[in-house]
Coordinates of C-alpha atoms and ligand atoms in Angstrom, one line a residue:
X1 CA 15.5 -22.2 -6.0
X2 CA 13.6 -19.0 -6.9
X3 CA 10.2 -20.4 -7.7
X4 CA 8.0 -17.7 -9.2
X5 CA 6.1 -15.7 -6.5
X6 CA 3.6 -14.7 -9.1
X7 CA 2.0 -15.9 -12.3
X8 CA -0.1 -14.1 -14.8
X9 CA -3.7 -14.8 -14.0
X10 CA -5.4 -16.9 -16.7
X11 CA -9.0 -16.6 -17.5
X12 CA -11.2 -18.0 -14.7
X13 CA -8.2 -18.7 -12.4
X14 CA -9.4 -16.3 -9.8
X15 CA -12.6 -15.9 -7.9
X16 CA -13.4 -12.1 -8.0
X17 CA -9.9 -11.6 -9.4
X18 CA -9.3 -8.8 -11.9
X19 CA -7.9 -10.3 -15.2
X20 CA -4.3 -10.2 -16.4
X21 CA -2.7 -8.8 -13.3
X22 CA 0.1 -10.4 -11.4
X23 CA -1.1 -13.2 -9.2
X24 CA 0.5 -13.9 -5.8
X25 CA 0.5 -17.4 -4.3
X26 CA 0.8 -18.8 -0.8
X27 CA 4.3 -19.6 0.5
X28 CA 4.3 -23.0 2.2
X29 CA 7.1 -25.4 2.9
X30 CA 9.6 -23.4 0.8
X31 CA 7.5 -23.1 -2.3
X32 CA 4.8 -20.8 -3.8
X33 CA 1.6 -22.7 -4.3
X34 CA -2.0 -22.0 -5.3
X35 CA -4.6 -22.1 -2.6
X36 CA -6.6 -25.4 -2.6
X37 CA -9.9 -23.7 -3.2
X38 CA -8.5 -21.4 -5.9
X39 CA -9.7 -18.1 -4.3
X40 CA -8.0 -14.8 -5.0
X41 CA -8.6 -11.3 -3.9
X42 CA -7.6 -8.0 -5.5
X43 CA -4.9 -6.0 -3.7
X44 CA -5.6 -2.3 -3.9
X45 CA -3.6 0.9 -3.7
X46 CA -5.7 3.0 -1.3
X47 CA -4.2 6.2 -2.7
X48 CA -5.4 5.7 -6.3
X49 CA -7.8 2.7 -6.2
X50 CA -5.5 0.9 -8.6
X51 CA -5.5 -2.9 -8.4
X52 CA -2.0 -4.1 -7.9
X53 CA -2.5 -7.8 -8.3
X54 CA -4.6 -10.7 -7.1
X55 CA -3.6 -12.4 -3.9
X56 CA -4.3 -16.0 -2.9
X57 CA -6.8 -16.4 -0.1
X58 CA -5.9 -19.3 2.2
X59 CA -8.7 -21.4 3.7
X60 CA -8.7 -23.9 6.5
X61 CA -7.1 -26.6 4.4
X62 CA -4.2 -24.4 3.2
X63 CA -3.7 -23.3 6.9
X64 CA -3.5 -26.9 8.0
X65 CA -1.0 -27.7 5.2
X66 CA 1.2 -24.7 6.3
X67 CA 0.9 -25.8 10.0
X68 CA 2.0 -29.3 9.1
X69 CA 5.0 -27.9 7.2
X70 CA 6.0 -25.7 10.1
X71 CA 5.5 -28.5 12.5
X72 CA 7.7 -30.9 10.5
X73 CA 10.4 -28.2 10.1
X74 CA 10.4 -27.8 13.9
X75 CA 10.2 -31.4 14.9
X76 CA 12.9 -32.7 12.6
X77 CA 15.2 -30.7 14.9
X78 CA 17.5 -29.2 12.3
X79 CA 16.4 -25.6 12.6
X80 CA 15.7 -25.4 16.4
X81 CA 19.0 -27.1 17.2
X82 CA 21.2 -25.2 14.8
X83 CA 24.1 -23.5 16.6
X84 CA 23.0 -20.0 17.5
X85 CA 26.1 -18.5 15.9
X86 CA 25.2 -20.1 12.7
X87 CA 21.6 -19.0 12.8
X88 CA 22.7 -15.5 13.5
X89 CA 25.1 -15.5 10.5
X90 CA 22.2 -16.8 8.3
X91 CA 19.8 -14.1 9.5
X92 CA 22.4 -11.4 8.9
X93 CA 22.7 -12.7 5.3
X94 CA 18.9 -12.5 5.0
X95 CA 18.9 -8.9 6.2
X96 CA 21.7 -8.1 3.7
X97 CA 19.5 -9.5 0.9
X98 CA 16.5 -7.5 2.1
X99 CA 18.6 -4.4 2.4
X100 CA 19.9 -4.9 -1.2
X101 CA 16.3 -4.9 -2.5
X102 CA 14.8 -2.5 0.0
X103 CA 13.4 -0.2 -2.8
X104 CA 11.1 -3.0 -3.9
X105 CA 9.7 -3.4 -0.4
X106 CA 9.4 0.4 0.1
X107 CA 7.5 0.7 -3.1
X108 CA 5.2 -2.2 -2.2
X109 CA 4.6 -0.7 1.3
X110 CA 3.8 2.7 -0.2
X111 CA 1.4 1.4 -2.8
X112 CA -0.4 -1.1 -0.7
X113 CA -0.7 0.6 2.8
X114 CA -1.2 4.1 1.4
X115 CA 1.7 5.5 3.5
X116 CA 3.6 8.4 2.0
X117 CA 6.8 8.0 0.0
X118 CA 8.7 9.7 2.8
X119 CA 7.3 7.4 5.5
X120 CA 8.1 4.3 3.5
X121 CA 11.6 5.3 2.5
X122 CA 12.8 7.4 5.4
X123 CA 11.1 5.6 8.3
X124 CA 9.8 2.1 7.5
X125 CA 12.8 0.8 5.6
X126 CA 15.6 2.1 7.8
X127 CA 13.8 1.3 11.0
X128 CA 12.7 -2.2 9.8
X129 CA 16.2 -3.1 8.7
X130 CA 17.7 -1.9 12.0
X131 CA 15.2 -3.9 14.0
X132 CA 15.7 -7.0 11.8
X133 CA 19.5 -6.7 12.1
X134 CA 19.3 -6.3 15.9
X135 CA 17.4 -9.7 16.1
X136 CA 20.0 -11.2 13.8
X137 CA 22.6 -10.1 16.3
X138 CA 20.5 -11.2 19.3
X139 CA 20.1 -14.7 17.6
X140 CA 23.7 -15.3 18.7
X141 CA 22.5 -15.2 22.3
X142 CA 23.7 -17.5 25.1
X143 CA 20.8 -19.8 25.7
X144 CA 22.2 -20.7 29.1
X145 CA 21.2 -18.7 32.2
X146 CA 22.5 -19.2 35.7
X147 CA 20.7 -19.4 39.0
X148 CA 22.2 -19.4 42.5
X149 CA 23.7 -22.6 43.6
X150 CA 21.1 -25.0 45.0
X151 CA 22.0 -27.0 48.1
X152 CA 18.7 -28.2 49.3
X153 CA 17.8 -31.0 49.3
X154 CA 21.2 -31.8 47.8
X155 CA 23.9 -30.0 46.1
X156 CA 22.9 -29.9 42.4
X157 CA 24.3 -28.5 39.2
X158 CA 21.5 -26.7 37.4
X159 CA 21.2 -26.0 33.7
X160 CA 18.7 -23.3 32.9
X161 CA 18.3 -22.8 29.2
X162 CA 16.1 -21.0 26.7
X163 CA 14.6 -23.1 24.0
X164 CA 12.3 -22.2 21.1
X165 CA 8.6 -22.7 21.7
X166 CA 7.8 -24.4 18.4
X167 CA 5.3 -23.4 15.7
X168 CA 4.3 -19.8 15.9
X169 CA 1.2 -18.4 14.3
X170 CA 1.6 -14.7 13.7
X171 CA -1.2 -12.3 12.7
X172 CA -0.6 -8.7 11.9
X173 CA -2.6 -5.5 11.0
X174 CA -2.7 -3.3 8.0
X175 CA -1.2 -0.1 9.3
X176 CA 2.6 -0.9 9.4
X177 CA 2.7 -4.1 7.3
X178 CA 6.4 -4.3 6.8
X179 CA 7.5 -3.3 10.3
X180 CA 4.9 -5.6 11.9
X181 CA 6.1 -8.5 9.7
X182 CA 9.7 -7.8 10.8
X183 CA 8.8 -7.6 14.5
X184 CA 7.1 -11.0 14.2
X185 CA 9.3 -13.1 12.1
X186 CA 12.7 -11.8 13.2
X187 CA 12.6 -12.7 16.9
X188 CA 10.8 -16.0 16.2
X189 CA 13.4 -17.1 13.7
X190 CA 16.3 -15.8 15.8
X191 CA 15.3 -18.1 18.6
X192 CA 14.8 -21.2 16.4
X193 CA 11.0 -21.3 16.1
X194 CA 9.1 -22.0 12.8
X195 CA 6.6 -19.5 11.6
X196 CA 3.3 -19.0 9.8
X197 CA 2.8 -15.3 9.1
X198 CA -0.7 -14.0 8.2
X199 CA -0.6 -10.4 6.9
X200 CA -3.7 -8.2 7.1
X201 CA -6.1 -9.0 4.3
X202 CA -5.7 -5.4 2.8
X203 CA -1.9 -5.2 3.0
X204 CA 0.0 -8.4 2.0
X205 CA 2.3 -6.7 -0.5
X206 CA 5.4 -5.9 1.5
X207 CA 5.4 -9.3 3.3
X208 CA 5.0 -11.1 -0.1
X209 CA 8.1 -9.1 -1.3
X210 CA 10.1 -9.8 1.8
X211 CA 9.3 -13.5 1.7
X212 CA 10.2 -13.6 -2.0
X213 CA 13.6 -12.1 -1.2
X214 CA 14.1 -14.5 1.7
X215 CA 13.1 -17.4 -0.6
X216 CA 15.6 -16.2 -3.2
X217 CA 18.4 -16.5 -0.7
X218 CA 17.7 -20.2 -0.4
X219 CA 19.0 -20.0 3.2
X220 CA 16.0 -21.1 5.2
X221 CA 15.1 -24.8 5.3
X222 CA 11.6 -25.5 3.9
X223 CA 8.8 -25.0 6.3
X224 CA 10.7 -22.7 8.7
X225 CA 8.9 -19.6 7.3
X226 CA 5.4 -19.8 5.7
X227 CA 3.2 -17.0 4.5
X228 CA -0.5 -17.3 4.4
X229 CA -2.4 -14.5 2.8
X230 CA -6.1 -14.6 3.4
X231 CA -9.1 -13.7 5.6
X232 CA -8.4 -13.3 9.3
X233 CA -11.8 -14.9 10.3
X234 CA -10.8 -18.1 8.4
X235 CA -7.0 -18.5 8.9
X236 CA -7.0 -16.9 12.4
X237 CA -9.3 -19.4 14.2
X238 CA -7.4 -22.4 12.7
X239 CA -4.0 -21.0 13.8
X240 CA -5.5 -20.3 17.2
X241 CA -7.1 -23.6 17.8
X242 CA -4.9 -26.2 16.0
X243 CA -3.1 -28.3 18.6
X244 CA 0.1 -28.3 16.4
X245 CA 0.6 -24.6 16.9
X246 CA 2.4 -23.7 20.1
X247 CA 2.2 -19.9 20.1
X248 CA 0.1 -17.1 18.7
X249 CA 1.5 -13.6 18.4
X250 CA -1.1 -11.0 17.4
X251 CA -1.0 -7.3 16.6
X252 CA -4.3 -5.7 15.9
X253 CA -7.4 -4.4 17.6
X254 CA -8.3 -5.1 21.2
X255 CA -11.6 -6.6 20.0
X256 CA -9.9 -9.3 17.9
X257 CA -7.2 -9.7 20.5
X258 CA -9.9 -10.8 23.0
X259 CA -11.3 -13.3 20.5
X260 CA -7.8 -14.7 19.9
X261 CA -7.2 -15.2 23.6
X262 CA -10.5 -17.1 23.9
X263 CA -9.6 -19.3 20.9
X264 CA -6.1 -20.0 22.1
X265 CA -7.4 -21.0 25.5
X266 CA -8.6 -24.4 24.2
X267 CA -5.1 -25.6 23.8
X268 CA -3.4 -23.2 26.3
X269 CA -1.2 -21.7 23.6
X270 CA 1.4 -19.1 24.6
X271 CA -0.1 -15.7 23.5
X272 CA 1.4 -12.3 23.0
X273 CA -0.9 -9.5 22.1
X274 CA -0.1 -5.9 20.9
X275 CA -3.5 -4.2 20.8
X276 CA -5.1 -0.8 20.6
X277 CA -4.4 2.5 22.3
X278 CA -5.6 6.0 23.1
X279 CA -2.4 7.4 24.2
X280 CA -2.2 10.7 26.2
X281 CA 0.2 13.3 25.1
X282 CA 0.8 15.7 28.0
X283 CA 2.1 19.3 27.6
X284 CA 3.6 20.7 30.8
X285 CA 3.4 24.5 31.3
X286 CA 7.2 24.8 30.9
X287 CA 7.3 23.0 27.5
X288 CA 9.3 24.3 24.6
X289 CA 6.2 25.3 22.6
X290 CA 7.8 25.2 19.1
X291 CA 9.0 21.7 19.8
X292 CA 5.8 20.6 21.5
X293 CA 3.4 21.9 18.9
X294 CA 5.1 20.1 16.0
X295 CA 5.8 17.1 18.2
X296 CA 2.0 17.0 18.9
X297 CA 1.3 17.1 15.2
X298 CA 3.7 14.3 14.6
X299 CA 2.3 12.3 17.6
X300 CA -1.2 12.4 16.2
X301 CA -1.0 12.7 12.4
X302 CA 1.9 10.4 11.5
X303 CA 0.4 8.0 9.0
X304 CA -2.9 9.8 9.5
X305 CA -3.3 8.6 13.1
X306 CA -3.3 5.0 11.9
X307 CA -0.8 3.9 14.5
X308 CA -1.6 2.0 17.7
X309 CA 0.6 4.3 19.8
X310 CA -0.6 7.6 18.3
X311 CA -0.9 10.4 20.8
X312 CA -4.5 11.2 20.2
X313 CA -5.5 12.7 23.5
X314 CA -3.6 16.0 24.0
X315 CA -3.6 17.4 27.5
X316 CA -2.8 21.1 27.6
X317 CA -2.6 23.3 30.7
X318 CA -5.3 26.0 30.9
X319 CA -2.7 28.7 31.0
X320 CA -1.4 27.7 27.6
X321 CA -4.5 26.3 26.1
X322 CA -5.7 29.0 23.7
X323 CA -2.3 29.9 22.3
X324 CA -1.3 26.3 22.0
X325 CA -4.5 25.4 20.1
X326 CA -4.3 28.4 17.8
X327 CA -0.8 27.5 16.8
X328 CA -1.6 23.8 16.5
X329 CA -4.5 24.4 14.2
X330 CA -2.4 26.7 12.1
X331 CA 0.3 24.1 11.7
X332 CA -2.2 21.2 11.1
X333 CA -4.1 23.1 8.4
X334 CA -0.8 23.4 6.5
X335 CA -0.3 19.7 6.3
X336 CA -0.5 18.7 2.7
X337 CA -2.9 16.0 1.7
X338 CA -1.9 14.2 -1.4
X339 CA -1.0 11.1 -3.4
X340 CA 1.2 8.6 -1.4
X341 CA 3.8 8.7 -4.3
X342 CA 4.2 12.5 -4.1
X343 CA 7.3 13.3 -2.1
X344 CA 5.7 16.5 -0.9
X345 CA 2.7 14.7 0.7
X346 CA 2.4 14.9 4.4
X347 CA -0.9 13.0 4.7
X348 CA -1.9 10.2 2.4
X349 CA -5.1 8.2 2.3
X350 CA -6.7 6.1 5.0
X351 CA -6.5 2.4 4.3
X352 CA -10.1 1.8 3.1
X353 CA -13.5 3.2 2.4
X354 CA -14.7 1.6 5.5
X355 CA -12.0 3.2 7.6
X356 CA -12.9 6.6 6.1
X357 CA -16.6 6.1 7.0
X358 CA -15.6 5.1 10.5
X359 CA -13.5 8.2 11.0
X360 CA -16.3 10.4 9.6
X361 CA -18.8 8.9 12.0
X362 CA -16.4 9.6 14.9
X363 CA -16.1 13.2 13.8
X364 CA -19.9 13.4 13.8
X365 CA -20.0 11.7 17.2
X366 CA -17.6 14.4 18.6
X367 CA -19.9 17.1 17.4
X368 CA -23.0 15.3 18.8
X369 CA -21.2 14.9 22.2
X370 CA -20.7 18.7 22.3
X371 CA -17.0 19.0 21.5
X372 CA -15.9 21.9 19.3
X373 CA -14.2 21.1 16.0
X374 CA -11.7 23.9 15.8
X375 CA -10.4 22.2 12.7
X376 CA -12.9 20.1 10.8
X377 CA -11.7 17.4 8.5
X378 CA -13.2 17.0 5.1
X379 CA -12.8 14.9 1.9
X380 CA -10.7 16.8 -0.6
X381 CA -12.2 18.1 -3.8
X382 CA -9.0 17.6 -5.9
X383 CA -10.0 15.2 -8.7
X384 CA -6.5 13.6 -8.5
X385 CA -7.5 12.2 -5.1
X386 CA -11.0 11.1 -6.0
X387 CA -10.2 7.4 -6.1
X388 CA -8.5 7.3 -2.7
X389 CA -9.8 7.4 0.9
X390 CA -8.7 10.9 1.9
X391 CA -9.7 13.1 4.8
X392 CA -8.0 16.2 6.2
X393 CA -7.2 16.6 9.9
X394 CA -9.7 17.3 12.6
X395 CA -9.0 18.9 16.0
X396 CA -11.6 19.0 18.8
X397 CA -11.5 21.2 21.8
X398 CA -13.9 21.4 24.8
X399 CA -13.4 17.7 25.1
X400 CA -14.2 15.8 28.3
X401 CA -12.1 12.8 28.9
X402 CA -15.2 10.7 29.4
X403 CA -16.5 11.4 25.9
X404 CA -16.4 8.5 23.5
X405 CA -14.1 10.5 21.2
X406 CA -11.7 10.6 24.1
X407 CA -12.0 7.0 25.1
X408 CA -12.3 5.1 21.8
X409 CA -9.5 4.4 19.3
X410 CA -10.5 6.3 16.1
X411 CA -7.4 5.3 14.0
X412 CA -7.6 8.4 11.8
X413 CA -6.4 12.0 11.8
X414 CA -8.6 13.2 14.7
X415 CA -7.1 14.8 17.8
X416 CA -8.9 15.6 21.0
X417 CA -7.6 18.4 23.2
X418 CA -8.3 18.2 26.9
X419 CA -7.7 21.3 29.1
X420 CA -6.3 20.7 32.5
X421 CA -5.7 22.8 35.7
X422 CA -3.2 20.8 37.7
X423 CA -0.6 18.2 36.7
X424 CA -2.4 15.9 39.1
X425 CA -5.6 16.2 37.1
X426 CA -3.7 15.6 33.9
X427 CA -2.2 12.4 35.2
X428 CA -5.5 11.2 36.6
X429 CA -7.3 11.8 33.3
X430 CA -4.4 10.4 31.3
X431 CA -4.7 7.1 33.2
X432 CA -8.5 7.1 32.9
X433 CA -8.7 4.7 29.9
X434 CA -8.8 1.0 29.3
X435 CA -5.6 1.3 27.2
X436 CA -2.0 1.7 28.3
X437 CA 0.3 1.5 25.2
X438 CA 2.2 4.8 25.1
X439 CA 2.3 8.4 26.2
X440 CA 4.2 11.7 25.6
X441 CA 5.4 14.3 28.1
X442 CA 6.7 17.7 27.0
X443 CA 8.7 19.9 29.4
X444 CA 12.0 21.8 29.5
X445 CA 12.5 20.3 33.0
X446 CA 13.5 16.7 32.3
X447 CA 13.4 15.7 35.9
X448 CA 9.8 16.9 36.2
X449 CA 8.8 15.1 33.0
X450 CA 10.3 11.9 34.3
X451 CA 8.4 12.2 37.5
X452 CA 5.2 12.5 35.4
X453 CA 6.2 9.6 33.2
X454 CA 6.7 7.4 36.2
X455 CA 3.0 7.8 37.1
X456 CA 1.6 7.1 33.6
X457 CA 0.2 3.6 33.2
X458 CA 1.7 2.8 29.8
X459 CA 4.4 0.6 28.2
X460 CA 6.4 3.4 26.5
X461 CA 6.6 7.1 27.5
X462 CA 8.4 9.5 25.3
X463 CA 9.8 12.8 26.8
X464 CA 10.0 15.6 24.3
X465 CA 9.6 13.1 21.5
X466 CA 7.1 10.6 20.1
X467 CA 6.9 7.4 18.0
X468 CA 10.5 6.5 18.5
X469 CA 10.6 2.8 18.8
X470 CA 14.1 1.3 19.4
X471 CA 15.4 -2.1 18.5
X472 CA 16.8 -2.5 22.0
X473 CA 13.9 -1.3 24.1
X474 CA 10.7 -3.2 25.0
X475 CA 7.4 -2.1 23.3
X476 CA 4.0 -3.2 24.4
X477 CA 0.9 -2.4 26.4
X478 CA -0.3 -2.1 30.0
X479 CA -4.0 -2.8 30.7
X480 CA -6.1 -3.7 27.6
X481 CA -3.3 -2.6 25.2
X482 CA -1.8 -6.1 25.3
X483 CA 0.2 -8.9 26.9
X484 CA 3.9 -9.3 26.5
X485 CA 6.6 -7.1 24.9
X486 CA 8.2 -6.9 21.4
X487 CA 11.7 -5.9 20.5
X488 CA 15.0 -6.1 22.4
X489 CA 15.7 -9.1 24.7
X490 CA 12.2 -8.7 26.0
X491 CA 10.8 -9.5 22.6
X492 CA 13.3 -12.3 22.1
X493 CA 12.3 -14.1 25.4
X494 CA 8.6 -14.1 24.3
X495 CA 9.7 -16.7 21.8
X496 CA 11.4 -19.0 24.2
X497 CA 10.4 -21.6 26.8
X498 CA 12.6 -21.9 29.9
X499 CA 13.9 -25.3 30.8
X500 CA 15.6 -26.4 34.0
X501 CA 17.7 -29.5 34.0
X502 CA 18.5 -30.7 37.5
X503 CA 21.8 -32.6 37.8
X504 CA 22.6 -33.9 41.3
X505 CA 26.3 -34.0 42.1
X506 CA 25.9 -36.7 44.7
X507 CA 24.2 -39.9 43.5
X508 CA 24.5 -42.1 46.6
X509 CA 21.4 -43.7 48.1
X510 CA 21.8 -41.7 51.4
X511 CA 21.6 -38.4 49.5
X512 CA 18.3 -39.1 47.8
X513 CA 15.3 -37.3 49.2
X514 CA 13.0 -40.0 48.0
X515 CA 14.3 -42.6 50.3
X516 CA 12.7 -40.8 53.2
X517 CA 9.3 -40.5 51.6
X518 CA 8.2 -43.2 49.3
X519 CA 10.2 -46.5 49.4
X520 CA 9.0 -50.0 50.1
X521 CA 9.2 -50.3 53.9
X522 CA 10.2 -54.0 53.6
X523 CA 12.6 -55.7 51.2
Ligands
NAD1 P1 -7.7 -6.1 13.3 O1 -7.8 -6.6 14.7 O2 -9.0 -5.9 12.6 O3 -7.0 -7.2 12.4 C1 -5.6 -7.6 12.7 C2 -5.4 -8.9 12.0 O4 -6.2 -9.9 12.6 C3 -5.6 -9.0 10.5 O5 -4.6 -9.8 9.9 C4 -7.0 -9.7 10.4 O6 -7.1 -10.3 9.2 C5 -6.9 -10.7 11.6 N1 -8.2 -11.1 12.1 C6 -9.4 -10.6 11.9 N2 -10.3 -11.3 12.6 C7 -9.7 -12.3 13.1 C8 -10.1 -13.4 14.0 N3 -11.4 -13.6 14.3 N4 -9.1 -14.3 14.4 C9 -7.8 -14.1 14.1 N5 -7.4 -13.1 13.3 C10 -8.3 -12.2 12.8 O7 -6.8 -4.8 13.3 P2 -6.5 -3.9 12.0 O8 -7.8 -3.2 11.8 O9 -5.9 -4.6 11.0 O10 -5.5 -2.9 12.7 C11 -5.8 -1.8 13.5 C12 -5.7 -2.2 15.0 O11 -4.4 -2.7 15.2 C13 -5.8 -1.0 15.9 O12 -6.6 -1.3 17.0 C14 -4.4 -0.8 16.4 O13 -4.3 -0.1 17.6 C15 -3.8 -2.1 16.4 N6 -2.4 -2.1 16.4 C16 -1.6 -2.3 17.5 C17 -0.3 -2.3 17.5 C18 0.6 -2.6 18.7 O14 1.7 -2.8 18.6 N7 0.0 -2.5 19.9 C19 0.4 -2.0 16.3 C20 -0.4 -1.8 15.1 C21 -1.8 -1.8 15.2
MN2 MN1 -9.9 -4.1 11.6

């Protein structure tokens, strides 16, 4: 069963491929196969610049082959109609297999996404496994729902059930490659859909590992899960416009999300979108400062700010501002920049040279807009870090919420601090953004914090905490941060269609509504 995920690249096998490195193929219809056009792309460690292997680049033809496989696996009825208890047991066995080899995935995640050893091992793996397992449990859901008894126009028995949607195209970003893959495939499989997953071009490694492990279990019928590595601009439009695909689930930038919605419109696909953010993190004047200062660091600098929900706009009351900022800068300047693989590293590299340049241009923009860089990020001089995309944290004060650095998602270790006078002002500015993904509120008075949270336009609000995403709770955006929710029963339902079956209890001629409306008036 375990077909090789990789082969040694032979001379000339790859396009711009580095020679004699492991080569990773596409996973279609239960087997690893080379891309039709024979294109490969090097997969890089952003911490060291090391090339980890060459990865197949799917084109439109490969995408169509994968769509056909997923279509056939859905339409033959075996997978979507499997008993939900059985599907749940099977997914539990798959999670067990992933858990048994979690070190391989953690290593792939660290090497390819540039996240720190601690984040990969202490956060991504346990959280991803818990989330996957929760969906394995939810797979044993009762597909029947009940509605009040219907008596007009006649007494009817009503079956309302949840059914899988069909073939789901799933496109994910580079920042949390493993978690994002879990959030996509687990609920889709749990509800009996078939899947084509497209990881971000930079970061396919952990998804390749996970699919290798799933393939090794031999538990999924061929075509139920397909993995297409390749360019978003090629694979994406085919997934979004092909009439054989029923749903697109996308996580990524608001810009590409908009494009996906337009493309999906041609065939009215179901669409869920998890997009960008510029989340407010609000310190109230009665906050526990020790907690709130480190919490604000965590909210912004976790994975270098490369998280959609990062708390990158910090609102501090004027009465606390100077003390808070001084202590925050002190703590931030102690964060250790280093190799991903070093257990002492707090901040690893950014994902790419392009991302580093983009972050640097935002820092320059902040200076040009008149904000004050009380901590100015710089590239490290340590020769060990010379081949990665590193930059130390930046904190701006004297920021006006209307500045571009306060409105645009930077996706890097850059925090803007906005001083406020009244809580009303803080709430108004917090909501003055196109985004609405998340927020934080810090206070010793939980009641007061909840009353602020109730007025923030965002999908998730943490009180005295940040970045805690639970398997049971919905996650997703208000406003231009997205459409739909992931996780919990909310996430599960996004992968279902609702069907109503109307069953009249009385089938006499007199009881039928239609005899009063459209019947031949003469025999
Ligand atoms: P991106 O939008 O550039 O790319 C995301 C995915 O879309 C990648 O797989 C890419 O290959 C693909 N893609 C690119 N062009 C496409 C097209 N025309 N059609 C279809 N697919 C296409 O995002 P990114 O740079 O990888 O990730 C960063 C962004 O993701 C940030 O904006 C961040 O806020 C967002 N994000 C959101 C969440 C969330 O849950 N809301 C989570 C993580 C990241
Ligand atoms: Mn991008």
